[in-house]
Structures are given as structure tokens and as C-alpha cells.
Coordinates of C-alpha atoms in Angstrom, one line a residue:
X1 CA 205.3 -2.2 184.7
X2 CA 206.9 -4.0 181.7
X3 CA 210.0 -6.0 180.9
X4 CA 213.2 -4.6 179.3
X5 CA 213.8 -5.2 175.6
X6 CA 216.3 -8.0 176.4
X7 CA 213.7 -9.7 178.6
X8 CA 211.0 -9.3 176.0
X9 CA 213.3 -10.9 173.5
X10 CA 214.0 -13.9 175.8
X11 CA 210.2 -14.3 176.4
X12 CA 209.5 -14.3 172.7
X13 CA 212.3 -16.8 172.1
X14 CA 210.6 -19.2 174.5
X15 CA 207.3 -18.8 172.9
X16 CA 208.8 -19.2 169.4
X17 CA 210.6 -22.5 170.3
X18 CA 208.6 -25.1 168.4
X19 CA 209.9 -27.9 170.6
X20 CA 207.5 -26.8 173.4
X21 CA 204.6 -27.6 171.1
X22 CA 205.3 -31.3 171.6
X23 CA 206.3 -31.1 175.3
X24 CA 204.0 -30.9 178.3
X25 CA 202.7 -27.5 179.4
X26 CA 204.5 -27.8 182.8
X27 CA 207.8 -28.0 181.0
X28 CA 207.1 -24.6 179.3
X29 CA 205.9 -23.1 182.5
X30 CA 209.0 -24.4 184.4
X31 CA 211.3 -22.8 181.8
X32 CA 209.6 -19.4 182.2
X33 CA 209.9 -19.6 186.0
X34 CA 213.5 -20.6 185.8
X35 CA 214.4 -17.6 183.8
X36 CA 212.2 -15.0 185.6
X37 CA 211.8 -14.8 189.3
X38 CA 208.3 -14.7 191.0
X39 CA 208.6 -10.9 191.4
X40 CA 208.4 -10.7 187.6
X41 CA 205.0 -12.5 187.4
X42 CA 202.9 -9.4 186.9
X43 CA 205.3 -7.9 184.3
X44 CA 205.3 -11.2 182.4
X45 CA 201.5 -11.4 182.6
X46 CA 201.2 -7.8 181.2
X47 CA 203.5 -8.7 178.3
X48 CA 201.8 -11.9 177.5
X49 CA 198.4 -10.2 177.7
X50 CA 199.5 -7.7 175.0
X51 CA 201.2 -10.4 173.0
X52 CA 197.8 -12.1 172.8
X53 CA 195.8 -8.9 172.3
X54 CA 198.0 -7.6 169.4
X55 CA 198.6 -10.9 167.6
X56 CA 202.3 -11.2 168.5
X57 CA 201.6 -14.9 169.3
X58 CA 200.2 -15.6 165.9
X59 CA 199.7 -19.4 165.9
X60 CA 196.9 -21.2 167.9
X61 CA 199.5 -23.3 169.8
X62 CA 201.4 -20.2 170.9
X63 CA 198.2 -18.5 172.0
X64 CA 197.2 -21.5 174.0
X65 CA 200.6 -21.5 175.7
X66 CA 200.1 -17.8 176.5
X67 CA 196.6 -18.2 178.1
X68 CA 197.9 -21.2 180.0
X69 CA 200.9 -19.2 181.3
X70 CA 198.5 -16.4 182.6
X71 CA 196.7 -19.0 184.6
X72 CA 199.8 -20.7 186.0
X73 CA 201.6 -17.5 187.0
X74 CA 199.2 -17.2 189.9
X75 CA 198.8 -20.9 190.7
X76 CA 198.4 -21.3 194.5
X77 CA 196.2 -18.3 194.8
X78 CA 192.5 -17.9 194.4
X79 CA 191.6 -17.6 190.7
X80 CA 189.7 -14.4 191.4
X81 CA 192.9 -12.8 192.8
X82 CA 194.6 -13.4 189.4
X83 CA 194.8 -9.9 187.9
X84 CA 194.1 -11.5 184.4
X85 CA 191.1 -13.5 185.5
X86 CA 188.6 -11.3 183.7
X87 CA 190.6 -11.6 180.4
X88 CA 191.0 -15.4 180.8
X89 CA 187.2 -15.9 181.4
X90 CA 186.4 -13.6 178.5
X91 CA 188.6 -15.8 176.2
X92 CA 186.9 -19.0 177.4
X93 CA 183.4 -17.4 177.1
X94 CA 183.9 -15.9 173.6
X95 CA 181.9 -17.5 170.9
X96 CA 183.3 -19.6 168.1
X97 CA 182.0 -17.4 165.3
X98 CA 183.0 -14.0 166.5
X99 CA 184.7 -12.7 169.5
X100 CA 183.2 -10.6 172.2
X101 CA 183.8 -6.9 172.4
X102 CA 186.7 -7.2 174.8
X103 CA 188.4 -10.1 172.8
X104 CA 189.9 -9.5 169.3
X105 CA 188.9 -11.9 166.5
X106 CA 192.3 -13.6 166.5
X107 CA 191.8 -14.8 170.0
X108 CA 188.7 -16.9 169.5
X109 CA 189.8 -20.4 170.6
X110 CA 188.3 -23.7 169.5
X111 CA 186.0 -25.8 171.7
X112 CA 188.8 -28.2 172.7
X113 CA 191.1 -25.4 173.8
X114 CA 188.3 -23.7 175.8
X115 CA 187.4 -27.0 177.4
X116 CA 191.1 -27.6 178.4
X117 CA 191.4 -24.1 179.9
X118 CA 188.1 -24.5 181.9
X119 CA 189.4 -27.8 183.3
X120 CA 192.7 -26.2 184.2
X121 CA 191.0 -23.5 186.2
X122 CA 188.4 -25.8 187.9
X123 CA 190.3 -29.0 188.4
X124 CA 191.5 -30.1 191.8
X125 CA 194.5 -31.7 190.2
X126 CA 195.8 -29.2 187.6
X127 CA 199.1 -31.1 187.3
X128 CA 197.2 -33.8 185.4
X129 CA 196.1 -31.3 182.8
X130 CA 199.6 -29.7 182.5
X131 CA 201.1 -33.1 181.5
X132 CA 199.3 -32.8 178.2
X133 CA 201.1 -31.2 175.2
X134 CA 199.6 -28.3 173.2
X135 CA 199.1 -30.6 170.2
X136 CA 197.2 -33.1 172.4
X137 CA 194.9 -30.3 173.6
X138 CA 193.8 -29.7 170.0
X139 CA 192.0 -33.1 170.2
X140 CA 190.7 -32.7 173.8
X141 CA 187.2 -34.1 173.9
X142 CA 186.1 -33.5 177.5
X143 CA 183.0 -31.2 177.9
X144 CA 183.7 -27.6 179.1
X145 CA 183.4 -27.0 182.8
X146 CA 180.6 -24.5 183.8
X147 CA 182.4 -21.4 185.2
X148 CA 179.3 -19.3 185.7
X149 CA 179.8 -19.2 189.4
X150 CA 183.3 -17.7 189.0
X151 CA 182.0 -15.2 186.5
X152 CA 179.3 -14.0 188.9
X153 CA 181.8 -13.7 191.7
X154 CA 184.2 -11.7 189.5
X155 CA 181.4 -9.4 188.4
X156 CA 180.5 -8.6 192.0
X157 CA 184.2 -7.9 192.7
X158 CA 184.5 -5.6 189.7
X159 CA 181.4 -3.6 190.8
X160 CA 183.5 -2.1 193.7
X161 CA 185.9 -0.5 191.3
X162 CA 185.4 3.2 190.6
X163 CA 183.7 4.0 187.3
X164 CA 186.7 6.0 186.1
X165 CA 188.9 2.9 186.4
X166 CA 186.4 0.5 184.7
X167 CA 185.5 2.8 181.7
X168 CA 188.4 3.2 179.5
X169 CA 189.5 1.8 176.1
X170 CA 192.8 1.1 174.4
X171 CA 194.3 3.6 172.0
X172 CA 194.7 0.8 169.5
X173 CA 191.8 0.1 167.1
X174 CA 191.3 -3.6 166.4
X175 CA 191.9 -4.9 162.9
X176 CA 188.7 -5.5 160.9
X177 CA 190.3 -8.2 158.7
X178 CA 193.0 -10.7 159.6
X179 CA 196.5 -9.5 158.9
X180 CA 199.4 -11.6 157.5
X181 CA 201.2 -13.3 160.4
X182 CA 204.7 -12.0 161.1
X183 CA 207.0 -14.9 160.7
X184 CA 210.3 -13.0 160.8
X185 CA 211.7 -13.2 164.4
X186 CA 213.4 -9.8 164.2
X187 CA 210.2 -8.1 162.9
X188 CA 208.2 -9.7 165.7
X189 CA 210.7 -8.6 168.4
X190 CA 210.9 -5.1 167.1
X191 CA 207.1 -4.8 167.1
X192 CA 206.8 -6.2 170.6
X193 CA 209.6 -3.9 172.0
X194 CA 208.1 -0.9 170.4
X195 CA 204.7 -1.8 171.8
X196 CA 205.9 -2.3 175.4
X197 CA 209.3 -0.9 176.1
X198 CA 209.2 2.8 175.2
X199 CA 209.3 5.4 178.0
X200 CA 205.5 5.7 177.5
X201 CA 204.5 2.3 176.0
X202 CA 201.7 2.7 173.4
X203 CA 200.1 -0.5 174.8
X204 CA 199.6 1.2 178.2
X205 CA 197.9 4.3 176.7
X206 CA 194.1 4.4 177.0
X207 CA 191.2 6.8 176.6
X208 CA 189.3 7.3 179.8
X209 CA 186.8 9.9 181.3
X210 CA 188.5 12.9 182.8
X211 CA 187.7 13.9 186.4
X212 CA 186.9 17.6 185.8
X213 CA 186.6 19.8 188.9
X214 CA 185.6 23.4 189.1
X215 CA 188.4 25.8 190.0
X216 CA 187.7 27.2 193.5
X217 CA 187.2 31.0 193.6
X218 CA 190.0 33.1 195.1
X219 CA 189.3 34.8 198.4
X220 CA 190.2 38.5 198.3
X221 CA 191.0 40.1 201.7
X222 CA 190.3 43.7 202.7
X223 CA 193.9 44.8 202.4
X224 CA 194.7 43.4 199.0
X225 CA 193.9 40.7 196.4
X226 CA 196.7 38.4 197.7
X227 CA 195.5 38.3 201.3
X228 CA 193.4 35.5 202.7
X229 CA 190.3 36.2 204.8
X230 CA 190.0 34.1 208.0
X231 CA 186.5 33.2 208.9
X232 CA 185.9 32.4 212.5
X233 CA 182.7 30.6 213.1
X234 CA 180.8 30.9 216.4
X235 CA 180.0 27.4 217.3
X236 CA 177.4 28.5 219.9
X237 CA 175.1 29.5 217.0
X238 CA 175.1 26.0 215.6
X239 CA 173.6 22.7 216.8
X240 CA 175.5 19.5 216.5
X241 CA 173.9 16.9 214.2
X242 CA 174.7 13.5 215.7
X243 CA 173.9 10.3 213.8
X244 CA 173.7 7.6 216.5
X245 CA 173.7 4.8 213.9
X246 CA 177.3 5.6 213.0
X247 CA 179.5 2.8 214.2
X248 CA 176.7 0.3 214.3
X249 CA 178.2 -3.0 213.4
X250 CA 176.6 -4.7 210.4
X251 CA 178.4 -7.9 209.4
X252 CA 179.7 -7.5 205.8
X253 CA 178.6 -10.9 204.7
X254 CA 175.1 -10.4 206.1
X255 CA 174.8 -7.0 204.5
X256 CA 175.9 -8.4 201.0
X257 CA 173.4 -11.2 201.2
X258 CA 170.5 -8.9 202.3
X259 CA 171.3 -6.6 199.4
X260 CA 171.3 -9.6 197.1
X261 CA 168.0 -10.8 198.6
X262 CA 166.3 -7.4 197.7
X263 CA 167.1 -7.9 194.0
X264 CA 166.0 -11.6 193.6
X265 CA 165.5 -15.0 195.1
X266 CA 168.5 -16.4 197.0
X267 CA 169.7 -19.9 196.3
X268 CA 169.0 -22.5 199.0
X269 CA 172.7 -22.4 200.1
X270 CA 172.7 -18.5 200.3
X271 CA 169.4 -18.5 202.2
X272 CA 170.7 -21.0 204.7
X273 CA 173.9 -19.0 205.2
X274 CA 171.9 -15.8 205.8
X275 CA 169.5 -17.4 208.2
X276 CA 172.5 -19.0 210.1
X277 CA 174.2 -15.6 210.4
X278 CA 170.9 -14.0 211.7
X279 CA 170.5 -16.8 214.2
X280 CA 174.1 -16.5 215.4
X281 CA 174.0 -12.7 215.7
X282 CA 174.0 -12.1 219.5
X283 CA 173.9 -8.3 219.5
X284 CA 170.5 -6.6 218.7
X285 CA 170.2 -5.7 215.0
X286 CA 169.6 -2.1 214.2
X287 CA 167.2 -0.9 211.5
X288 CA 170.2 0.1 209.3
X289 CA 170.4 -3.5 208.3
X290 CA 167.2 -3.0 206.2
X291 CA 165.4 0.3 205.7
X292 CA 161.6 0.0 206.0
X293 CA 160.9 1.2 202.5
X294 CA 163.0 -1.8 201.2
X295 CA 160.9 -4.4 203.0
X296 CA 158.4 -5.0 200.2
X297 CA 161.2 -6.2 197.8
X298 CA 162.5 -8.6 200.5
X299 CA 159.0 -9.9 201.2
X300 CA 158.2 -10.7 197.6
X301 CA 161.7 -12.2 196.7
X302 CA 162.5 -14.0 200.0
X303 CA 159.6 -14.2 202.4
X304 CA 161.4 -16.6 204.8
X305 CA 164.3 -14.2 205.2
X306 CA 161.9 -11.3 205.6
X307 CA 160.1 -13.0 208.5
X308 CA 163.4 -14.0 210.2
X309 CA 164.8 -10.5 209.9
X310 CA 161.6 -8.9 211.3
X311 CA 161.8 -11.3 214.2
X312 CA 165.3 -10.1 215.0
X313 CA 164.2 -6.5 214.6
X314 CA 161.1 -6.9 216.8
X315 CA 162.8 -4.9 219.7
X316 CA 163.9 -2.1 217.4
X317 CA 162.4 1.4 218.2
X318 CA 161.3 1.6 214.6
X319 CA 159.5 -1.8 214.4
X320 CA 156.2 0.1 213.9
X321 CA 157.6 1.5 210.7
X322 CA 158.0 -2.0 209.4
X323 CA 154.5 -2.9 210.4
X324 CA 153.2 0.1 208.6
X325 CA 154.9 -1.0 205.4
X326 CA 153.4 -4.4 205.7
X327 CA 150.0 -2.8 206.0
X328 CA 150.4 -0.5 203.1
X329 CA 152.1 -2.8 200.6
X330 CA 150.1 -4.8 198.1
X331 CA 148.6 -7.9 199.6
X332 CA 150.0 -11.2 198.4
X333 CA 150.7 -14.8 199.3
X334 CA 154.2 -13.8 200.5
X335 CA 153.0 -11.0 202.7
X336 CA 150.5 -13.3 204.4
X337 CA 153.3 -16.0 204.7
X338 CA 155.5 -13.4 206.5
X339 CA 152.8 -12.3 208.9
X340 CA 151.8 -15.9 209.6
X341 CA 155.3 -16.9 210.4
X342 CA 155.7 -13.9 212.7
X343 CA 152.5 -14.8 214.6
X344 CA 154.0 -18.2 215.5
X345 CA 157.4 -16.9 216.7
X346 CA 156.8 -13.5 218.3
X347 CA 153.9 -11.6 220.0
X348 CA 152.5 -9.1 217.5
X349 CA 150.4 -6.1 218.5
X350 CA 146.7 -7.1 218.2
X351 CA 145.8 -3.9 216.4
X352 CA 148.4 -4.7 213.7
X353 CA 146.9 -8.2 213.2
X354 CA 143.3 -6.8 213.0
X355 CA 144.3 -4.2 210.5
X356 CA 146.2 -6.7 208.4
X357 CA 143.1 -9.1 208.4
X358 CA 140.9 -6.1 207.4
X359 CA 143.3 -5.3 204.5
X360 CA 143.2 -8.9 203.3
X361 CA 139.4 -8.9 203.3
X362 CA 139.2 -5.5 201.6
X363 CA 141.7 -6.6 198.9
X364 CA 139.6 -9.7 198.1
X365 CA 136.4 -7.6 197.9
X366 CA 137.8 -5.0 195.5
X367 CA 139.7 -7.3 193.2
X368 CA 138.3 -7.3 189.6
X369 CA 139.9 -10.4 188.2
X370 CA 137.6 -13.3 189.1
X371 CA 140.2 -16.0 189.0
X372 CA 142.7 -14.1 191.1
X373 CA 139.9 -13.1 193.5
X374 CA 139.0 -16.8 194.1
X375 CA 142.6 -17.7 194.6
X376 CA 143.2 -14.9 197.1
X377 CA 140.0 -15.7 199.0
X378 CA 141.2 -19.3 199.5
X379 CA 144.5 -18.1 200.8
X380 CA 142.9 -15.6 203.2
X381 CA 140.5 -18.2 204.5
X382 CA 143.3 -20.6 205.2
X383 CA 145.3 -17.8 206.8
X384 CA 142.4 -16.8 209.1
X385 CA 141.7 -20.4 210.1
X386 CA 145.4 -20.7 211.1
X387 CA 145.1 -17.5 213.2
X388 CA 141.9 -18.7 214.9
X389 CA 143.0 -22.2 215.6
X390 CA 146.3 -21.0 217.1
X391 CA 144.4 -18.4 219.2
X392 CA 146.5 -15.6 217.7
X393 CA 143.4 -13.4 217.4
X394 CA 140.2 -13.0 219.4
X395 CA 137.6 -13.9 216.8
X396 CA 135.0 -11.9 218.6
X397 CA 136.8 -8.7 217.7
X398 CA 136.4 -9.4 214.0
X399 CA 133.4 -11.7 214.0
X400 CA 131.0 -9.6 212.0
X401 CA 133.5 -8.6 209.4
X402 CA 134.8 -12.2 208.9
X403 CA 131.2 -13.6 208.9
X404 CA 130.2 -11.1 206.2
X405 CA 133.3 -12.0 204.2
X406 CA 132.4 -15.8 204.4
X407 CA 128.8 -15.1 203.3
X408 CA 129.9 -13.0 200.3
X409 CA 132.2 -15.8 199.1
X410 CA 130.2 -18.8 200.3
X411 CA 130.6 -20.3 196.8
X412 CA 134.2 -21.0 197.7
X413 CA 134.8 -24.2 199.7
X414 CA 137.4 -22.6 202.1
X415 CA 135.1 -19.7 202.9
X416 CA 132.3 -22.2 203.8
X417 CA 134.7 -24.1 206.0
X418 CA 135.7 -20.8 207.8
X419 CA 132.0 -20.0 208.3
X420 CA 131.4 -23.4 209.9
X421 CA 134.4 -22.8 212.2
X422 CA 132.9 -19.4 213.2
X423 CA 129.6 -21.0 214.0
X424 CA 131.2 -23.7 216.1
X425 CA 133.1 -21.1 218.1
X426 CA 129.9 -19.1 218.5
X427 CA 127.9 -22.1 219.9
X428 CA 130.9 -23.4 221.9
X429 CA 130.9 -26.8 220.1
X430 CA 134.2 -26.3 218.4
X431 CA 137.6 -25.1 219.4
X432 CA 137.6 -22.2 221.8

């Protein structure tokens, strides 16, 4: 997991060489890679991580070299695959006054150093950044690159890790006040070797939750306490429970985007990607893609996605469950938008549309807030006019109910317009 004492000494010698402070970064990285093979990248990274964390690299220039080396060890791979990516982003994100919980106070970098590191990660031509020297970086004036997208992707990746792996702390307590830097090379080396090269390195020891399990009871046989009792089950007395949804193929990318859509609004790019995957899906989608009780969250956060997903599920045996949820959920602009889109793309059961219209009218009549009532009445009137003009519903089936609704809210312009449309249809002078 770590280097030998001799290798740690060599690594410290390279970091302590002040000549590298006036040379380009790529010269320092090249010297590291000449001495250590690629197979040692992770071991080097672990040592450098602990050098930084425990103030072995005590000067700002050496710390900058250390963080840069952690980035360059895995150059050529995606940054999120770098095992030290979380630490690197934490260093860049840490505030200038006090470090975050995961970063010791001695690792708080200046704005120019953070800006340089962010450009080194995000730049399409990192070799241009590596031509600078550590001293030049101290006066780097470019604005810091926004790495929020990388941070979100990394957080999603870390969610898949078991809680027992994520929740642990180092056995070392951070210093509350800055200690005097160790300038003696032998003292620094002895400390680093003691930290990382013992049979059980102190730097690797952590406190973490224990996975406690109950001890299973011993089975005592009839002939003695050491005998095991064999239990032979009669399978004829038991029915097989078969879950026919097992093996149903749900594309992983689609599943992740749907789960994300349940929690909040998707970006335009994410929405287009999900709609494209739904459009290109040739096999019938099963209801395991979205359980009916999750539909209200999707409708309120992403109505366009909800209508498209329901369109793909229209042939599902459980489509009536989704319709029932639409009828029982709280009426809103988004729920009307979803139903309106569905009426223009698929054939919906007439009884569902009639019940939905009745729910809309009932919601308007029982609403206490006058402002919200007027707003919802306008939306319902526009929604009903769309259904009538597109011949989605037979207005005669709901004529009395809709007419009474229009009369009750005749003070609202849209209700009066809907009433005139009903009269035109009744006399045959309007659209039929």
C-alpha cells in the first residue's frame, strides 16, 4: 500500500529540492516518473496525500507541487477515476479563511493556486499550464474555473459506496494551532517513515463503524449436543412465488435520469437525453421503470417527461393505476399539462377524461384563496376549450356541469368565452 523507507526518502528528496521551485511543473513530474514506474502511481499518491495532510510538505510551493502531482499521476484517465479526486476538489473548494472539515488548516491554498489547479483539471491543453513554475503560479491572475459539474458527478459516484466505507475518520487529531515547520531533513524523513512504513502504518488506521452480527444459535440434535439436525422440507406444501418483473431490462442511464427527475427539475440537456432514450426504446417499457405512487413527483417536477413516459406505458397492464393516481393527486397546472399532452398523442379512456374534468371543476369550486381560484379557473377554461376544439370529449356528456361552472365564474373572461363556445355548439353555429 505504501513505499519502502528508501523510496519515501527519495520522494522527500525530490520535494525538498529547491531547484524545482524555479523550474516548470512538468520537469518535476518527469523526474518522479523517471524514478518510479507507473505501477507505483497509487503508492506515490497515498504517500503524497499523507505528506499534505500531516504537514510534511510544510511550504506553500511544496504543497502546490504535491497537489499538482496527484493530478498528473492519473493524467490520461477521466478525472473522476482518479482515486484522489475528492481530496483534490476539497482542497480547491476550501475557503481562504478556514479549511473545510476534511482539509486541515495548513492546506488552505491561496486564490491564485486554486485557480491554477482548476485550470489544470479543466483545461484541454494541460501542458500549457505545466510549463509554468511554482513561483509563477503564486501570481496567477486567471479566474478560477467552475468545477461544480465535476463535484456533482463525484458525489453521485460516492453515493454507491457502502456506508461502512464512507463513514470513518483518521486516528490522528488535527492540530488546533500551527506547529513549527520541521526544517531538518532527517527529522522530516524519520517522521514520514514512522507515519507510513511500519508494519501497521499509523496513517492507515481509522475509526469506523463495526459490522456487528448476532451469533447464530447452535442446533442440538436428538443424540447429543454436537449433532446437527437435518430438516427436510416438503416442497409440495409450499407455493412458488414468482416475480415476473425479474430480468426486465431497464436501461441504466434512463433509470438514473428518471430517479433524478423525481427529485427536481432536469436541465434542458438532461431532459432531451431522457426523451431521446424513451423515443429510441423499441421494447415495451414495464411499470418497474416508474411506480404509480411516484408519478405525482414526476408530474410536478418534469411534466413533459411524465407525459412522454405515460405515453410509452399506455399499453402496460397497470396503466389504469397511473390514471387513478392522476385523478387522486392534487390538481395543478402541471397535471393538466400532462393530461392535455396525452390527449393529443394517445387515445385516453373517455371515462378518465370525464372524471379528470369533474375533478378540475370541483377543485375550482372548493378553493378558498380567491386569487388562486381565479388563476385555476382560467387554466381549466383554456384546458376545456382545447379538449372541445380538438374533439377529445363529447361536450354533451358534460354540458350541464360545464355550463354551471361557466355561470358560477362568469366574472372571469375565460369562463365567459367558454360559455359562448358551449352556446355556439348547442345552436350549431360554431365548431361541431
